[in-house]
């Protein structure tokens, strides 16, 4: 089994190098191999302040440092630790196949601690002190928004792996999670057609849920839906009794859930304790995946829905290999999920862009990444050269008793990213791009 997997890796990297130097695309999915790479955390003392030199110094030693920046503590750790694990697995696989430009990738790991200000501080450290070539990290939009000016100021490069509210496209960020037209907008349309027109909007109190709900309200008004309630709670909030009373009084067909982190555990358990199941009110979540189901309990979430671009049950040969390797590395009780897959493919996309560019220079990598293709566990993705998001297939799934998703609907093909919703007339007043 291990020999077979190592053969897959070698074939992938060779194919990648050939493909990206030709038409700018790469396909294939690697297998796991080699010993686990552990985080560095050492500093080379260098300081990069501007230009396209951010992170380039680490190449000279025969190693390439890359940053891994996720919440390993705090309310978001329930979601982010597994993305961190997937990125380390991708780095290990790439190193086992010969590295990038013949050099070993050395991860420098930092903890964002579920605090946007800490993410910004750690991003600056990774670029200026550690001299990383790129950073993979973040989850909440608050963390991304805090890091964005740091990456733009220092001309660093962030690969952000989580679905978000759109209305953004930074030249220093690649977005491998879904933007709004690849998750929220199609899921609202599907709900209107299949679950009802009365929506209760529930979210955590920060930029993603508030912006997402602003978009949802505009879409519902255009497509014949109605908002019967809207509530926000702080990240980490745990008492949902008052909110649930408001939901019961409003009588919605759908609860559109943009809660993040540990709050989802409290909300769903208290909703069930109140006697409300998926047969009574459909809850569709956009930040509850297999990893969160593991923490909340499948018995609590059974029958509820989530909109993503990947599930552990997605049927591709690449996903079969990915899931097997992830479980072999981290334990059979572990699950994969959309942000886990998005973090994993981000490492491969960056590696392919570097191979194509022949350097880790940020500006050269950005240029090389335009139009780059990769067939990952969730299927084929393509980097949009105009906005640095990726084409993704949209999927709506229902939680099953085993904690996995039954896919109810998908878009049939990867959807072009439209972060500013320029193709929707009803969003004209929202789009700032």
XYZ file of C-alpha atoms in Angstrom:
433
model
C 0.000 0.000 0.000
C 2.802 2.447 0.940
C 4.807 1.651 -2.201
C 1.755 2.202 -4.328
C 1.093 5.541 -2.643
C 4.687 6.701 -3.114
C 4.435 5.826 -6.786
C 1.301 8.018 -6.992
C 3.199 10.929 -5.456
C 6.119 10.694 -7.873
C 3.786 10.455 -10.846
C 1.784 13.423 -9.606
C 4.763 15.728 -9.127
C 6.293 14.786 -12.483
C 2.946 15.319 -14.173
C 2.460 18.584 -12.356
C 5.821 19.942 -13.469
C 5.193 18.975 -17.073
C 1.646 20.294 -17.100
C 2.284 23.650 -15.511
C 5.208 24.424 -17.790
C 2.979 23.659 -20.754
C -0.604 24.835 -20.550
C -0.638 26.079 -16.960
C -2.689 23.215 -15.564
C -2.146 20.147 -13.463
C -4.249 17.175 -12.568
C -4.052 14.230 -10.270
C -4.248 13.539 -6.552
C -1.292 12.495 -4.452
C -1.062 9.841 -1.825
C 0.501 10.062 1.592
C 4.075 9.032 2.213
C 7.208 9.688 4.255
C 7.580 10.845 7.826
C 5.442 13.577 9.345
C 6.837 17.060 8.917
C 6.770 19.056 12.134
C 6.442 22.791 12.474
C 9.489 24.975 12.544
C 8.870 28.198 14.455
C 12.486 29.279 14.133
C 13.345 32.723 12.833
C 15.998 33.574 10.283
C 16.137 37.144 11.571
C 15.405 38.605 8.126
C 13.023 41.475 7.613
C 11.124 42.104 4.396
C 9.226 45.351 4.225
C 7.988 45.693 0.648
C 8.347 44.550 -2.932
C 8.216 41.011 -4.305
C 10.989 39.685 -2.076
C 8.775 38.550 0.808
C 9.821 35.068 1.849
C 12.355 34.566 -0.943
C 15.374 34.290 1.398
C 14.490 30.806 2.632
C 15.245 29.287 -0.782
C 18.976 29.894 -0.487
C 19.455 27.270 2.248
C 17.928 24.450 0.237
C 14.722 24.765 2.200
C 11.547 26.760 1.646
C 9.739 27.966 4.732
C 5.947 28.196 4.575
C 3.640 29.536 7.276
C 0.731 27.619 8.793
C -1.491 30.041 10.710
C -4.703 28.718 12.250
C -6.531 28.856 15.571
C -5.077 26.023 17.603
C -6.793 27.417 20.689
C -9.961 29.372 21.426
C -13.501 29.028 20.069
C -12.415 28.404 16.464
C -10.035 25.546 17.264
C -12.944 23.087 16.816
C -12.802 23.907 13.097
C -9.273 25.066 12.344
C -7.089 22.354 13.862
C -8.081 19.871 11.168
C -7.321 22.342 8.367
C -3.878 22.822 9.896
C -3.495 19.007 9.911
C -4.471 18.720 6.235
C -1.987 21.388 5.189
C 0.791 19.601 7.073
C -0.181 16.345 5.350
C 0.073 18.013 1.935
C 3.504 19.408 2.835
C 4.657 15.968 3.954
C 3.451 14.398 0.708
C 5.168 17.013 -1.425
C 8.408 16.598 0.511
C 8.239 12.827 0.086
C 8.014 13.361 -3.668
C 11.057 15.624 -3.830
C 9.794 18.943 -2.508
C 9.294 22.128 -4.519
C 12.034 23.237 -6.915
C 13.996 20.374 -5.412
C 13.818 21.935 -1.959
C 12.172 20.701 1.222
C 9.168 22.613 2.536
C 9.550 23.548 6.208
C 6.324 24.583 7.934
C 6.512 27.368 10.498
C 3.429 26.968 12.686
C 1.693 29.765 14.556
C -1.535 29.914 16.605
C -4.026 32.654 15.710
C -5.829 31.854 18.979
C -9.254 32.771 17.530
C -8.330 36.482 17.784
C -8.100 38.675 14.634
C -5.398 40.886 16.161
C -3.285 37.810 16.913
C -3.663 36.623 13.317
C -2.375 39.986 12.073
C 0.550 39.908 14.517
C 1.507 36.333 13.605
C 1.188 37.019 9.875
C 3.638 39.909 10.197
C 6.046 37.701 12.175
C 5.888 34.901 9.611
C 6.689 37.252 6.734
C 9.214 39.578 8.359
C 11.005 37.411 10.909
C 10.596 33.869 9.577
C 10.869 34.811 5.918
C 8.185 32.387 4.764
C 7.455 32.126 1.059
C 3.704 31.976 1.632
C 1.158 31.461 4.410
C -1.743 29.026 4.551
C -4.278 30.047 7.144
C -7.280 31.753 8.672
C -10.912 30.761 9.044
C -13.159 33.621 10.096
C -13.513 36.635 7.839
C -12.505 38.746 10.808
C -9.147 36.965 10.862
C -8.751 37.368 7.103
C -9.673 41.053 7.188
C -7.125 41.591 9.949
C -4.371 39.860 7.963
C -5.173 41.406 4.581
C -3.430 44.788 5.101
C -0.351 43.021 6.479
C -0.010 40.853 3.375
C -0.621 43.812 1.077
C 1.860 46.045 2.927
C 4.613 43.408 2.926
C 3.662 41.860 -0.425
C 3.216 38.477 1.200
C 0.935 35.725 -0.052
C -1.972 34.197 1.899
C -3.921 31.093 0.860
C -7.297 31.307 2.587
C -9.203 27.978 2.699
C -12.715 28.800 3.917
C -15.977 29.871 2.300
C -16.741 33.513 2.954
C -19.096 36.416 2.242
C -17.466 37.673 -0.971
C -17.205 41.358 -1.909
C -13.413 41.094 -1.747
C -10.479 40.266 -4.009
C -7.018 41.081 -2.700
C -3.971 40.761 -4.973
C -2.175 39.135 -2.040
C -4.759 36.466 -1.227
C -5.758 33.275 -3.040
C -9.223 32.118 -1.960
C -9.621 28.323 -2.162
C -12.921 28.264 -0.260
C -16.191 29.265 -1.873
C -17.266 32.802 -2.509
C -20.927 33.788 -2.233
C -22.133 32.619 -5.651
C -20.581 29.205 -5.020
C -22.388 28.501 -1.749
C -24.838 31.017 -0.265
C -26.692 32.242 -3.353
C -27.390 28.807 -4.895
C -28.371 27.372 -1.502
C -30.928 30.142 -0.921
C -32.465 29.479 -4.342
C -32.596 25.738 -3.599
C -34.235 26.330 -0.213
C -36.885 28.589 -1.741
C -37.702 25.878 -4.255
C -37.591 22.943 -1.820
C -38.104 24.030 1.793
C -40.195 27.204 1.949
C -40.051 30.985 1.763
C -39.910 32.149 5.404
C -36.312 32.532 6.616
C -34.892 33.156 10.089
C -31.292 34.413 9.853
C -28.980 33.419 12.710
C -25.303 34.277 12.812
C -22.259 35.100 14.874
C -21.691 38.812 15.326
C -18.892 39.668 12.912
C -18.299 40.511 9.268
C -19.101 37.186 7.550
C -22.600 36.545 8.965
C -23.659 40.195 8.736
C -22.475 40.584 5.153
C -23.853 37.172 4.162
C -27.247 38.059 5.601
C -27.248 41.426 3.850
C -26.814 39.491 0.597
C -29.424 36.881 1.555
C -32.005 39.582 2.344
C -31.481 41.192 -1.055
C -31.779 37.808 -2.769
C -34.928 36.849 -0.851
C -36.581 40.125 -1.772
C -35.773 39.496 -5.445
C -36.773 35.810 -5.438
C -39.959 35.905 -3.362
C -38.697 35.000 0.097
C -39.312 36.662 3.448
C -37.120 37.289 6.505
C -39.144 36.600 9.660
C -36.276 37.075 12.115
C -32.602 37.998 12.330
C -30.341 37.462 15.346
C -26.595 37.687 16.051
C -24.592 36.392 19.015
C -20.940 36.854 19.951
C -18.402 34.211 18.962
C -18.317 31.652 21.754
C -21.877 32.459 22.893
C -23.552 29.438 24.549
C -27.049 30.387 25.779
C -29.570 30.190 22.953
C -32.781 29.899 24.954
C -33.960 33.421 24.088
C -33.031 33.042 20.417
C -34.860 29.711 20.188
C -37.968 31.285 21.752
C -37.842 33.955 19.046
C -37.471 31.294 16.368
C -40.503 29.400 17.658
C -42.551 32.609 17.743
C -41.521 33.573 14.193
C -42.460 30.186 12.704
C -39.890 30.043 9.872
C -39.634 27.362 7.211
C -35.856 27.682 7.264
C -33.179 28.761 9.732
C -30.213 29.986 7.699
C -27.291 29.447 10.056
C -24.046 31.427 9.858
C -22.887 30.709 13.415
C -19.216 29.777 13.716
C -17.125 27.848 16.219
C -18.309 26.410 19.526
C -21.598 28.319 19.382
C -22.910 25.722 16.947
C -22.547 23.028 19.608
C -24.686 24.986 22.065
C -27.278 26.102 19.527
C -28.034 22.716 17.985
C -28.121 20.872 21.294
C -30.478 23.454 22.788
C -32.630 23.424 19.649
C -33.044 19.670 20.007
C -33.720 20.011 23.735
C -36.511 22.436 22.820
C -38.100 19.645 20.783
C -37.291 21.102 17.360
C -35.940 18.636 14.810
C -35.226 18.804 11.084
C -38.784 17.563 10.499
C -40.075 20.742 12.132
C -37.717 23.403 10.766
C -34.936 23.008 8.221
C -31.630 24.412 9.424
C -29.096 25.008 6.650
C -25.585 25.810 7.834
C -22.610 27.136 5.917
C -19.991 26.586 8.627
C -20.980 23.152 9.924
C -19.162 20.321 8.176
C -18.153 16.784 9.110
C -15.615 17.996 11.655
C -18.219 20.094 13.471
C -20.736 17.227 13.316
C -18.141 15.115 15.114
C -18.066 17.685 17.913
C -21.811 18.360 18.071
C -23.133 14.825 17.529
C -24.797 13.285 14.490
C -27.842 12.445 16.607
C -28.302 16.172 17.230
C -27.804 17.263 13.615
C -29.479 14.400 11.737
C -31.666 15.636 8.892
C -30.339 19.191 8.878
C -28.561 20.596 5.832
C -25.291 22.229 4.868
C -24.060 23.884 1.691
C -20.453 23.170 0.718
C -18.302 22.270 -2.292
C -16.913 19.007 -0.921
C -18.036 16.230 1.426
C -16.155 13.214 2.705
C -18.724 11.198 0.727
C -17.954 12.992 -2.569
C -17.404 10.254 -5.110
C -14.108 10.734 -6.931
C -11.080 8.418 -7.129
C -8.947 11.245 -5.742
C -11.201 11.598 -2.715
C -11.075 7.880 -1.980
C -7.287 8.136 -1.758
C -7.402 11.411 0.205
C -9.804 10.123 2.849
C -7.856 6.880 3.278
C -4.574 8.744 3.687
C -6.006 11.323 6.093
C -7.449 8.609 8.325
C -4.270 6.548 8.128
C -2.264 9.554 9.283
C -4.545 11.041 11.935
C -6.763 8.171 13.036
C -9.753 6.269 11.725
C -12.091 8.347 13.866
C -11.079 11.518 12.041
C -13.171 12.946 9.215
C -12.491 15.153 6.223
C -14.546 18.229 5.366
C -14.745 21.111 2.895
C -12.262 23.505 4.557
C -9.920 20.575 5.175
C -9.941 19.757 1.468
C -9.616 23.448 0.533
C -6.560 23.822 2.779
C -5.023 20.654 1.363
C -5.413 21.670 -2.286
C -4.154 25.181 -1.507
C -0.723 23.738 -0.714
C -0.681 21.829 -4.007
C -1.863 24.824 -6.020
C 0.854 27.017 -4.537
C 3.478 24.305 -5.159
C 2.352 23.981 -8.777
C 2.505 27.754 -9.281
C 6.027 27.867 -7.812
C 7.179 25.040 -10.078
C 5.728 26.866 -13.057
C 7.291 30.172 -12.038
C 10.644 28.597 -11.163
C 10.797 30.745 -8.030
C 8.914 31.558 -4.827
C 8.902 35.252 -5.738
C 5.396 36.444 -4.894
C 4.718 38.396 -8.080
C 6.025 35.578 -10.271
C 3.926 32.997 -8.399
C 0.786 35.109 -8.769
C 1.337 35.370 -12.522
C 2.060 31.651 -12.864
C -1.094 30.758 -10.913
C -3.452 32.310 -13.462
C -5.586 29.593 -15.024
C -3.820 26.827 -13.102
C -5.890 23.625 -12.891
C -5.793 20.839 -10.335
C -7.937 17.771 -9.796
C -8.346 17.426 -6.066
C -10.546 15.265 -3.843
C -13.595 17.405 -4.617
C -12.988 17.411 -8.356
C -11.370 19.790 -10.811
C -10.621 23.351 -9.708
C -9.209 26.229 -11.724
C -7.678 29.451 -10.434
C -9.441 32.492 -11.881
C -6.655 34.829 -12.937
C -8.837 37.905 -12.551
C -9.775 37.531 -8.871
C -7.592 34.696 -7.466
C -10.604 32.617 -6.407
C -11.174 29.133 -7.798
C -13.931 27.491 -9.825
C -15.823 25.096 -7.506
C -18.776 22.691 -7.707
C -21.648 23.636 -5.373
C -23.212 20.890 -3.225
C -26.101 20.700 -0.748
C -26.045 17.793 1.672
C -28.155 16.351 4.479
C -26.639 15.061 7.731
C -27.013 11.296 8.118
C -27.011 9.192 11.341
C -23.346 8.275 10.796
C -22.295 11.935 10.723
C -21.723 11.991 6.974
C -23.628 13.881 4.289
C -26.073 12.586 1.717
C -25.707 14.868 -1.279
C -29.136 16.156 -2.322
C -28.069 18.496 -5.108
C -25.004 19.773 -6.938
C -24.313 22.333 -9.629
C -23.176 19.705 -12.130
C -19.958 21.536 -13.000
C -17.524 23.938 -11.350
C -18.992 27.430 -10.960
C -16.957 30.485 -11.966
C -16.244 32.630 -8.884
C -18.111 35.940 -8.800
C -17.045 37.535 -5.497
C -18.735 40.866 -6.223
C -21.950 39.240 -7.519
C -21.639 41.201 -10.749
C -23.810 38.689 -12.623
C -26.856 39.242 -10.343
C -29.069 42.272 -10.986
C -30.482 42.198 -7.448
C -26.945 42.572 -6.010
C -26.091 45.773 -7.883
C -26.396 47.907 -4.751
C -24.259 45.534 -2.671
C -21.289 45.091 -4.954
C -18.391 47.357 -4.164
C -16.036 45.953 -6.792
